[in-house]
Amino acid sequence: MDTNSCIIRGGTVVCADRALPDCDVVVIDGRIASIEPVGSSDFDAQPDATMGVLPVVDARGAYVVPGLIDIHSDYVENVASPRPSVVMDLSTSLYKADRELVSHGVTTIFHSLSVYGAHVFDHKPIRNFGNVSALIDRVAGLREGEERDHLIRHRLHMRVELDSVDLYDDIEGFLRSGKVDLVSFMDHTPGQGQYRDLLVFGDTLKGYRDVSDEEVRAIVRQQQESEKLTYAQITALASVARERGVSIASHDDDSEDKLAFMDGLEATISEFPISLDIARAARARGMHTIAGAPNVMLGHSHSGNLSAREAVQAGAIDVLCSDYYPAALLDAVFTLRDQCGLDIAKAFALVTINPAKAAGIADEVGSIAVGKRADVLLVREISCGSCGSSCDGAARTMPVVTRAFVGGRSVFRSHYPDQPCGYGRDTEQLVSLEQLSRPLVEAV
């Protein structure tokens, strides 16, 4: 399909607060023009003279949902550096990530690139500041071809570790450049935050490096004594971010004092709060709270901290991110529906409208609503088939993206041979604008 106008017909449209069965979504010139029950639209806008008919996409049996918005993902690091000693061409890596991410339903990605002082766990060349700088520049360049040369929307989340003292001027320069969309302040010093339990820190470190207990203790001392960005420097960087319209996030919040400081910086996001009480406190301050979708899938935090499932059910987490595993976003939505009883619209809000609000882009994307950019997915539940003894013979389904639109353009399509909906594989037909108010012949 080479147009940015179409009718997505007959699916269950998942809006920000409810699901609407058997509805049409009419897309004109890349924006959502109408959401109506099948065949009832009286849409009367006039298209360009070159557009006589609109393609109709058969979405019966599918969920029609907003494109997923991932505001914390370091996945591109794995694409660009598939082995610790290898860094592939960065521009090529972004194109490869483009294709992979859209297959998982991600239509807006915030590449989370880290600015570190010391590399404690392992040394990834992709995290050398030269490579990080080059990636920031390339991500910024992708915007010029958005909705034309790329499948999805690329944004930049700069993660600033507090030990990056020597890079202060560079960080400030990037914030002023307009290339950064979200900045987070991180402190992975052992003894607080994510690694407040030193035994967990030691076990994690040993998973990356062959070190003795004595070496672990030496690293802990070194990290605890290392120079950090001062409160004044953090405050100055946050001020620049606010001036440039860059959203601000805290990271691994573990105390009311830290929340109060970040709230004073006008941070709108608390990433990975350590406990349920802290997550609730952040929400009480009006901050968006983020947990990892892999946490939902695993049923627990890999570092022994907050359970995302528990926190979502308690209303303490309102955003999920992929963190390191993009496939988890869509799976987490259906896991929360099936295993936690969460309403499907509320589950999808965690990965669509809520992150859009957190990042300040909800006016354009994040929900299926009239006037917004038509970033839309068709999601179907298909049979897992024969998947071994773990299924115990029970019938299971899994969600898959069978169609993705960005700015109304079809950017991804997949076919599964056995779709339980029974309506074929997102077939298309053409309809003139005059036919919009009349039911269509079943697509074949």
XYZ file of C-alpha atoms in Angstrom:
444
model
C 0.000 0.000 0.000
C 1.612 3.268 -1.109
C -0.941 5.667 0.341
C -1.390 7.123 3.814
C -5.193 6.900 3.657
C -7.309 3.791 4.250
C -10.203 2.242 6.136
C -9.346 -0.312 8.805
C -12.580 -2.263 8.901
C -14.445 -4.217 11.522
C -11.908 -4.791 14.282
C -12.125 -4.288 18.029
C -10.740 -0.769 18.384
C -8.865 -0.297 21.658
C -9.146 3.321 22.692
C -7.451 4.915 25.692
C -10.242 3.947 28.104
C -12.352 1.265 26.435
C -12.546 -1.277 23.637
C -15.073 -0.773 20.811
C -16.018 -3.955 18.892
C -16.919 -4.013 15.196
C -15.681 -0.554 14.321
C -14.072 1.151 11.340
C -11.088 3.463 11.666
C -10.944 5.893 8.741
C -7.491 7.314 8.001
C -7.078 10.317 5.714
C -3.692 11.849 4.903
C -1.966 10.063 7.752
C -4.378 11.075 10.495
C -7.357 9.384 12.083
C -10.465 10.983 10.612
C -13.257 8.858 12.060
C -14.008 5.943 14.383
C -17.470 4.542 13.726
C -19.443 1.285 13.902
C -18.975 -0.761 10.745
C -20.737 0.805 7.781
C -22.198 3.772 9.674
C -19.650 6.465 8.889
C -20.898 9.663 7.259
C -17.358 10.930 6.694
C -17.474 13.609 4.020
C -13.958 15.089 3.858
C -12.582 15.629 0.377
C -9.242 13.947 -0.350
C -6.588 15.037 -2.783
C -7.752 14.978 -6.363
C -5.411 12.075 -7.079
C -7.180 9.850 -4.514
C -10.329 8.392 -5.962
C -10.638 5.307 -3.784
C -9.480 4.173 -0.360
C -7.977 0.779 0.434
C -9.983 -1.197 2.977
C -8.124 -3.451 5.387
C -10.126 -6.333 6.832
C -9.489 -6.201 10.572
C -12.312 -8.487 11.685
C -11.208 -10.724 14.512
C -8.263 -8.449 15.331
C -7.579 -5.838 17.962
C -6.961 -2.448 16.359
C -4.604 -0.712 18.768
C -2.279 2.292 18.880
C 1.338 1.716 17.959
C 3.420 0.857 21.007
C 5.605 3.598 22.501
C 8.790 2.433 24.202
C 10.484 5.208 26.180
C 13.319 3.117 27.638
C 15.092 0.631 25.392
C 18.780 -0.117 24.950
C 18.009 -2.739 22.298
C 19.957 -0.891 19.601
C 23.131 -1.555 21.613
C 22.635 -5.288 21.068
C 22.075 -4.774 17.355
C 25.095 -2.513 16.938
C 27.300 -4.631 19.199
C 26.261 -8.291 18.867
C 29.497 -9.339 20.574
C 31.317 -7.421 23.309
C 34.335 -6.713 21.104
C 32.398 -5.812 17.948
C 30.729 -2.567 16.872
C 28.875 -2.764 13.559
C 28.117 0.178 11.291
C 25.821 2.398 13.365
C 23.556 3.654 10.578
C 23.013 0.113 9.330
C 22.283 -1.022 12.889
C 19.511 1.545 13.251
C 17.883 0.300 10.048
C 18.095 -3.280 11.316
C 16.546 -2.231 14.634
C 13.832 -0.375 12.677
C 12.658 -3.622 11.062
C 12.868 -5.698 14.218
C 11.042 -3.206 16.426
C 8.082 -2.735 14.103
C 7.537 -6.492 14.025
C 6.957 -6.302 17.777
C 4.517 -3.402 17.371
C 6.838 -0.577 18.436
C 6.093 2.499 16.320
C 7.884 5.084 18.496
C 11.186 4.134 20.105
C 13.252 6.144 22.552
C 16.739 4.717 22.109
C 18.240 4.768 25.602
C 21.929 5.566 25.257
C 24.108 5.647 28.354
C 26.718 8.210 29.307
C 28.986 6.568 31.905
C 32.128 7.479 33.755
C 33.250 3.990 34.797
C 32.175 0.706 33.203
C 31.819 -1.566 36.224
C 30.023 -4.686 35.030
C 31.513 -5.141 31.609
C 33.147 -2.955 29.013
C 30.879 -2.549 26.007
C 32.624 -0.631 23.226
C 29.213 0.540 22.055
C 29.021 2.514 25.331
C 32.269 4.359 24.678
C 31.322 8.011 24.552
C 32.507 8.341 20.946
C 30.061 5.664 19.825
C 27.290 7.080 22.004
C 27.831 10.529 20.474
C 27.742 9.088 16.969
C 24.518 7.205 17.722
C 22.900 10.345 19.134
C 23.725 12.171 15.901
C 22.393 9.351 13.737
C 19.164 8.997 15.699
C 18.592 12.733 15.313
C 19.143 12.383 11.566
C 16.420 9.744 11.261
C 13.732 12.315 12.003
C 14.236 14.035 8.670
C 13.012 10.920 6.883
C 10.220 10.047 9.275
C 7.162 8.543 7.573
C 9.213 8.400 4.373
C 12.552 6.625 4.730
C 11.996 4.716 7.973
C 9.411 2.331 9.319
C 8.985 3.841 12.785
C 9.629 7.033 14.763
C 13.060 7.298 16.397
C 13.698 9.409 19.491
C 16.597 9.766 21.934
C 16.652 9.022 25.659
C 20.015 10.060 27.128
C 20.807 8.196 30.341
C 23.262 10.160 32.479
C 25.173 8.204 35.129
C 26.170 10.474 37.990
C 29.838 9.461 37.726
C 30.110 11.011 34.231
C 31.705 14.117 35.729
C 34.289 14.561 32.961
C 31.531 14.577 30.333
C 29.439 17.359 31.862
C 30.063 19.847 29.039
C 29.227 17.222 26.401
C 25.994 16.305 28.177
C 24.963 19.947 28.380
C 25.831 20.424 24.720
C 23.620 17.534 23.641
C 20.742 18.822 25.750
C 21.037 22.231 24.066
C 21.358 20.697 20.592
C 17.735 19.581 20.274
C 18.843 15.988 19.674
C 17.665 14.699 23.074
C 13.985 14.020 23.834
C 14.270 12.505 27.297
C 17.034 12.621 29.901
C 17.318 10.417 32.977
C 19.712 10.683 35.896
C 21.070 7.359 37.165
C 23.192 6.314 40.112
C 24.256 2.669 40.160
C 26.628 3.119 43.107
C 26.379 -0.057 45.227
C 24.727 0.357 48.588
C 21.700 2.344 47.343
C 19.208 2.375 44.487
C 19.032 -0.793 42.440
C 22.017 -2.253 44.279
C 21.159 -1.266 47.844
C 21.744 -4.952 48.690
C 25.501 -5.452 48.323
C 25.085 -9.222 48.019
C 22.881 -8.703 44.956
C 25.488 -6.316 43.537
C 28.254 -8.863 44.095
C 26.283 -11.694 42.492
C 25.420 -9.464 39.527
C 29.045 -8.415 39.096
C 30.211 -12.036 39.190
C 27.737 -12.796 36.421
C 29.667 -10.399 34.187
C 33.232 -10.807 35.398
C 35.422 -13.444 37.009
C 36.126 -11.636 40.290
C 36.791 -12.726 43.853
C 34.939 -11.528 46.929
C 37.876 -9.292 47.791
C 37.826 -7.754 44.321
C 34.084 -7.146 44.693
C 34.696 -5.321 47.965
C 37.390 -3.208 46.307
C 35.039 -2.282 43.456
C 32.325 -1.351 45.952
C 34.730 0.955 47.800
C 35.957 2.481 44.541
C 32.430 3.171 43.349
C 31.281 4.603 46.645
C 34.280 6.948 46.796
C 34.225 8.035 43.136
C 33.401 11.618 42.203
C 29.788 12.270 41.192
C 27.905 15.101 39.566
C 26.928 17.592 42.256
C 23.368 18.616 43.060
C 24.182 21.979 41.501
C 25.339 20.347 38.255
C 22.282 18.075 38.095
C 20.035 21.074 38.748
C 21.751 23.032 35.965
C 21.360 20.175 33.473
C 17.704 19.775 34.406
C 17.182 23.490 33.848
C 18.628 23.201 30.335
C 16.391 20.192 29.678
C 13.280 22.098 30.724
C 14.257 25.066 28.538
C 14.578 22.731 25.550
C 11.340 20.850 26.246
C 13.186 17.650 27.168
C 11.327 15.343 29.563
C 13.203 14.474 32.772
C 13.282 11.105 34.518
C 14.673 9.797 37.754
C 16.033 6.249 37.971
C 15.908 3.527 40.641
C 14.201 5.749 43.197
C 14.605 4.273 46.679
C 13.609 7.030 49.090
C 11.193 9.897 49.637
C 14.167 12.267 49.757
C 15.254 11.299 46.252
C 11.714 11.662 44.961
C 11.484 15.102 46.530
C 14.740 16.199 44.895
C 13.697 14.928 41.468
C 10.230 16.425 41.866
C 11.972 19.735 42.521
C 13.730 19.348 39.157
C 10.261 18.924 37.584
C 10.972 15.326 36.672
C 7.818 13.757 35.266
C 8.998 10.134 35.318
C 10.243 7.718 37.973
C 11.952 4.803 36.254
C 12.079 1.460 38.070
C 11.142 2.557 41.604
C 12.656 0.068 44.012
C 9.612 -0.733 46.137
C 5.836 -0.566 46.005
C 5.768 2.182 48.640
C 8.162 4.354 46.615
C 6.204 3.728 43.412
C 3.030 4.832 45.179
C 4.800 7.902 46.553
C 5.974 8.843 43.053
C 2.448 8.482 41.680
C 1.161 10.622 44.556
C 3.538 13.355 43.358
C 2.024 13.119 39.893
C 5.013 11.334 38.360
C 4.633 8.589 35.785
C 6.155 5.364 37.070
C 7.905 2.853 34.804
C 8.561 -0.838 35.189
C 10.017 -3.290 32.704
C 7.778 -5.468 30.568
C 10.294 -8.334 31.003
C 9.568 -8.048 34.739
C 5.895 -8.705 33.942
C 6.786 -11.722 31.814
C 9.174 -13.201 34.378
C 6.822 -12.499 37.240
C 9.566 -10.775 39.222
C 12.466 -8.331 39.000
C 15.759 -9.844 37.856
C 17.508 -7.916 40.645
C 15.025 -8.755 43.397
C 13.238 -5.398 43.480
C 9.656 -4.377 42.696
C 7.297 -6.897 41.061
C 5.782 -5.170 38.027
C 2.663 -7.335 38.082
C 1.962 -6.494 41.703
C 2.636 -2.802 41.154
C 0.418 -2.550 38.057
C -2.437 -4.232 39.896
C -1.936 -1.828 42.798
C -2.097 1.175 40.463
C 1.492 2.121 41.359
C 2.964 1.566 37.870
C 1.376 3.226 34.848
C 4.031 2.717 32.139
C 5.847 -0.356 30.861
C 9.025 -0.245 28.785
C 10.892 -3.013 26.983
C 14.195 -2.188 28.727
C 16.292 -4.836 26.940
C 13.668 -7.109 25.299
C 11.269 -5.483 22.772
C 9.112 -8.591 22.347
C 8.011 -8.315 25.981
C 5.834 -5.219 25.463
C 2.980 -6.886 23.600
C 3.267 -10.126 25.560
C 3.080 -8.201 28.848
C -0.237 -6.632 27.814
C -1.874 -10.021 27.340
C -0.173 -11.521 30.386
C -1.704 -8.769 32.515
C -5.094 -9.441 30.935
C -4.968 -13.225 31.263
C -3.103 -13.721 34.535
C -3.963 -10.553 36.444
C -7.471 -9.821 35.132
C -6.550 -6.359 33.837
C -8.964 -4.773 31.374
C -7.473 -4.895 27.854
C -7.761 -1.127 27.355
C -5.974 -0.455 30.648
C -3.307 -2.997 29.741
C -2.642 -1.385 26.362
C -2.584 2.075 27.972
C 0.588 1.003 29.806
C 2.458 0.804 26.493
C 0.660 3.470 24.435
C -1.053 6.562 25.812
C 0.634 6.557 29.226
C 4.214 6.568 27.904
C 3.130 9.157 25.334
C 1.939 11.397 28.172
C 5.107 10.773 30.157
C 7.283 11.806 27.209
C 5.125 14.775 26.231
C 4.034 13.458 22.816
C 0.424 12.493 23.570
C -0.988 15.294 21.393
C 0.206 13.428 18.298
C 0.441 9.720 19.111
C -0.412 7.147 21.749
C -4.121 6.563 21.221
C -6.640 5.948 18.482
C -8.434 9.284 18.489
C -9.669 11.636 15.802
C -6.949 14.042 14.692
C -3.961 12.006 15.848
C -1.277 10.514 13.637
C -2.446 7.126 12.432
C 0.103 4.876 14.126
C -2.022 1.743 14.295
C -1.485 -1.994 14.785
C -3.601 -5.021 13.996
C -2.992 -7.593 16.719
C -4.348 -11.111 16.448
C -4.238 -13.980 18.884
C -3.047 -17.109 17.132
C -2.719 -20.677 18.254
C 0.672 -21.586 19.677
C 0.423 -24.947 17.961
C 2.490 -27.802 19.311
C 4.819 -26.214 21.840
C 5.924 -29.136 23.956
C 5.079 -30.519 27.349
C 5.011 -27.125 29.060
C 1.551 -26.526 27.627
C 0.183 -29.714 29.247
C -1.952 -30.208 26.186
C -3.952 -27.040 26.842
C -4.899 -24.807 23.930
C -2.944 -21.568 24.060
C -2.803 -18.435 22.007
C -0.235 -15.717 21.663
C -0.581 -12.156 20.389
C 1.107 -11.249 17.110
C 1.270 -8.092 15.049
C -0.101 -8.838 11.595
C -0.193 -5.254 10.346
C 1.416 -1.969 11.340
C 0.708 1.539 10.048
C 2.788 4.620 10.832
C 1.337 7.926 9.741
C -1.317 5.926 7.906
C 1.213 4.078 5.746
C 1.433 0.321 5.860
C 4.959 -0.421 7.109
C 4.691 -4.041 8.223
C 2.624 -7.094 7.344
C 2.854 -10.721 8.410
C 0.857 -13.858 7.612
C 0.194 -16.741 9.958
C -1.359 -19.787 8.278
C -3.827 -20.567 11.062
C -5.579 -17.461 12.321
C -8.426 -18.345 14.692
C -10.493 -15.357 13.610
C -11.474 -17.214 10.451
C -11.469 -14.092 8.299
C -8.338 -14.563 6.267
C -5.188 -12.469 6.477
C -5.931 -8.760 6.618
C -7.078 -8.640 3.009
C -7.749 -5.376 1.210
C -10.223 -3.974 -1.264
C -10.883 -0.496 -2.584
C -13.800 1.758 -1.811
C -14.711 5.199 -3.049
C -15.368 7.948 -0.551
C -19.029 7.894 -1.548
C -19.250 4.314 -0.259
C -18.022 5.125 3.221
C -21.545 5.298 4.604
C -22.566 1.931 3.093
C -21.533 -1.574 4.204
C -18.815 -3.145 2.093
C -18.836 -6.507 0.368
C -16.823 -8.998 2.396
C -13.136 -8.717 1.474
C -11.603 -11.758 -0.190
